[in-house]
Amino acid sequence: MEKRDEELIRSLAEQNDELRSLYDQHVVLEKELAEFTGRLHLSAEEELEKKELQKRKLAGKDRIMAILAEHRS
């Protein structure tokens, strides 16, 4: 996420519970994905879990961006 988007999220999160929740979840998923990325080898189960985390993170980010677009217009 771009720096200006993160700043806007922080300012809007106080008033928008959905945005705050989505951003908090985004941060958690980012940390979980970083753990997988740091490993040299992943089992098949770990690879599936990593892909699922990536999908969830992307879906959340898409919704965050939609909320920001609504606010900007």
Coordinates of N, CA and C in Angstrom, one line a residue:
M1 N 0.8 -1.2 0.0 CA 0.0 0.0 0.0 C 0.9 1.2 0.0
E2 N 0.4 2.2 -0.7 CA 1.2 3.5 -0.8 C 1.1 4.3 0.5
K3 N 2.2 5.0 0.8 CA 2.2 5.8 2.0 C 1.0 6.8 2.2
R4 N 0.6 7.4 1.1 CA -0.5 8.3 1.2 C -1.8 7.6 1.5
D5 N -1.9 6.4 0.9 CA -3.1 5.6 1.3 C -3.2 5.2 2.7
E6 N -2.0 4.8 3.3 CA -1.9 4.5 4.7 C -2.3 5.7 5.6
E7 N -1.8 6.8 5.2 CA -2.1 8.0 6.0 C -3.6 8.3 5.9
L8 N -4.2 8.2 4.8 CA -5.7 8.4 4.7 C -6.4 7.3 5.5
I9 N -6.0 6.1 5.4 CA -6.6 5.0 6.2 C -6.6 5.4 7.7
R10 N -5.5 5.8 8.2 CA -5.3 6.1 9.6 C -6.3 7.3 10.0
S11 N -6.4 8.2 9.1 CA -7.3 9.4 9.5 C -8.8 9.0 9.4
L12 N -9.2 8.1 8.4 CA -10.5 7.7 8.3 C -10.9 6.5 9.2
A13 N -10.0 5.8 9.7 CA -10.3 4.6 10.6 C -11.0 5.0 11.8
E14 N -10.7 6.2 12.3 CA -11.4 6.6 13.6 C -12.9 6.6 13.4
Q15 N -13.4 6.9 12.2 CA -14.8 7.1 11.9 C -15.4 5.9 11.2
N16 N -14.6 5.0 10.7 CA -15.1 3.9 9.9 C -14.6 2.6 10.5
D17 N -15.5 1.9 11.2 CA -15.2 0.6 11.8 C -14.8 -0.4 10.8
E18 N -15.5 -0.5 9.7 CA -15.1 -1.5 8.7 C -13.7 -1.3 8.2
L19 N -13.3 -0.1 7.9 CA -12.0 0.3 7.4 C -11.0 -0.1 8.4
R20 N -11.2 0.3 9.7 CA -10.3 -0.1 10.7 C -10.1 -1.6 10.8
S21 N -11.1 -2.3 10.8 CA -11.1 -3.8 10.9 C -10.3 -4.4 9.7
L22 N -10.6 -3.9 8.5 CA -9.9 -4.4 7.3 C -8.4 -4.1 7.4
Y23 N -8.1 -2.9 7.8 CA -6.7 -2.5 7.9 C -6.0 -3.4 8.9
D24 N -6.6 -3.6 10.1 CA -6.0 -4.4 11.1 C -5.7 -5.8 10.6
Q25 N -6.7 -6.3 9.9 CA -6.6 -7.7 9.3 C -5.5 -7.7 8.3
H26 N -5.4 -6.7 7.5 CA -4.4 -6.6 6.5 C -3.0 -6.6 7.1
V27 N -2.8 -5.9 8.2 CA -1.5 -5.9 8.8 C -1.2 -7.3 9.4
V28 N -2.1 -8.0 10.0 CA -1.9 -9.3 10.5 C -1.6 -10.3 9.4
L29 N -2.3 -10.2 8.3 CA -2.0 -11.1 7.2 C -0.7 -10.9 6.6
E30 N -0.3 -9.6 6.6 CA 1.1 -9.3 6.0 C 2.2 -9.9 6.9
K31 N 2.0 -9.9 8.2 CA 3.0 -10.5 9.1 C 3.0 -12.0 8.9
E32 N 1.8 -12.6 8.8 CA 1.7 -14.1 8.6 C 2.4 -14.5 7.3
L33 N 2.2 -13.7 6.3 CA 2.8 -14.0 5.0 C 4.3 -13.8 5.0
A34 N 4.8 -12.9 5.8 CA 6.2 -12.7 5.9 C 6.9 -13.9 6.5
E35 N 6.2 -14.6 7.4 CA 6.8 -15.8 8.0 C 7.0 -16.9 7.0
F36 N 6.0 -17.0 6.1 CA 6.1 -18.0 5.0 C 7.2 -17.6 4.0
T37 N 7.3 -16.3 3.7 CA 8.2 -15.9 2.7 C 9.7 -16.1 3.2
G38 N 9.9 -16.0 4.5 CA 11.2 -16.2 5.1 C 11.7 -17.6 5.1
R39 N 10.9 -18.5 4.8 CA 11.3 -19.9 4.8 C 11.8 -20.4 3.4
L40 N 12.8 -21.2 3.4 CA 13.3 -21.7 2.1 C 12.4 -22.7 1.5
H41 N 11.8 -23.6 2.3 CA 11.0 -24.7 1.8 C 9.6 -24.7 2.5
L42 N 8.6 -24.9 1.8 CA 7.2 -25.0 2.3 C 6.7 -26.4 2.0
S43 N 5.9 -27.0 2.9 CA 5.2 -28.2 2.6 C 4.0 -27.9 1.8
A44 N 3.4 -28.9 1.2 CA 2.2 -28.6 0.4 C 1.1 -27.9 1.2
E45 N 0.9 -28.3 2.4 CA -0.1 -27.7 3.3 C 0.3 -26.2 3.5
E46 N 1.6 -25.9 3.8 CA 2.0 -24.6 4.0 C 1.8 -23.7 2.8
E47 N 2.1 -24.3 1.6 CA 1.9 -23.6 0.3 C 0.5 -23.2 0.1
L48 N -0.4 -24.1 0.4 CA -1.9 -23.9 0.3 C -2.3 -22.8 1.3
E49 N -1.8 -22.8 2.5 CA -2.1 -21.8 3.5 C -1.6 -20.5 3.1
K50 N -0.4 -20.4 2.5 CA 0.2 -19.2 2.0 C -0.7 -18.6 0.9
K51 N -1.1 -19.4 0.0 CA -2.0 -18.9 -1.1 C -3.3 -18.4 -0.6
E52 N -3.9 -19.1 0.4 CA -5.1 -18.7 1.0 C -5.0 -17.3 1.7
L53 N -3.9 -17.1 2.4 CA -3.6 -15.9 3.1 C -3.5 -14.7 2.1
Q54 N -2.8 -15.0 0.9 CA -2.6 -14.1 -0.1 C -4.0 -13.6 -0.7
K55 N -4.8 -14.6 -0.9 CA -6.2 -14.3 -1.4 C -7.0 -13.4 -0.5
R56 N -6.9 -13.8 0.8 CA -7.6 -13.0 1.8 C -7.1 -11.6 1.9
K57 N -5.8 -11.5 1.9 CA -5.1 -10.2 1.9 C -5.5 -9.3 0.7
L58 N -5.5 -9.9 -0.4 CA -5.9 -9.2 -1.6 C -7.4 -8.7 -1.6
A59 N -8.2 -9.6 -1.2 CA -9.7 -9.3 -1.1 C -9.9 -8.1 -0.1
G60 N -9.2 -8.2 1.0 CA -9.3 -7.1 2.0 C -8.7 -5.8 1.4
K61 N -7.6 -5.9 0.7 CA -7.0 -4.7 0.1 C -8.0 -4.1 -0.9
D62 N -8.6 -4.9 -1.7 CA -9.5 -4.4 -2.7 C -10.7 -3.7 -2.1
R63 N -11.2 -4.2 -0.9 CA -12.3 -3.5 -0.2 C -11.8 -2.2 0.4
I64 N -10.6 -2.2 0.9 CA -10.0 -1.0 1.5 C -9.9 0.1 0.4
M65 N -9.4 -0.3 -0.8 CA -9.2 0.7 -1.9 C -10.6 1.2 -2.3
A66 N -11.6 0.3 -2.3 CA -13.0 0.8 -2.7 C -13.5 1.8 -1.7
I67 N -13.2 1.6 -0.4 CA -13.7 2.6 0.6 C -12.9 3.9 0.4
L68 N -11.6 3.8 0.1 CA -10.9 5.0 -0.1 C -11.4 5.8 -1.4
A69 N -11.7 5.0 -2.4 CA -12.2 5.6 -3.6 C -13.5 6.3 -3.4
E70 N -14.4 5.7 -2.6 CA -15.6 6.3 -2.2 C -15.4 7.7 -1.5
H71 N -14.4 7.7 -0.6 CA -14.2 8.9 0.2 C -13.6 10.0 -0.7
R72 N -12.7 9.6 -1.6 CA -12.1 10.6 -2.5 C -13.0 11.2 -3.5
S73 N -14.1 10.5 -3.8 CA -15.0 11.1 -4.8 C -16.1 12.0 -4.2

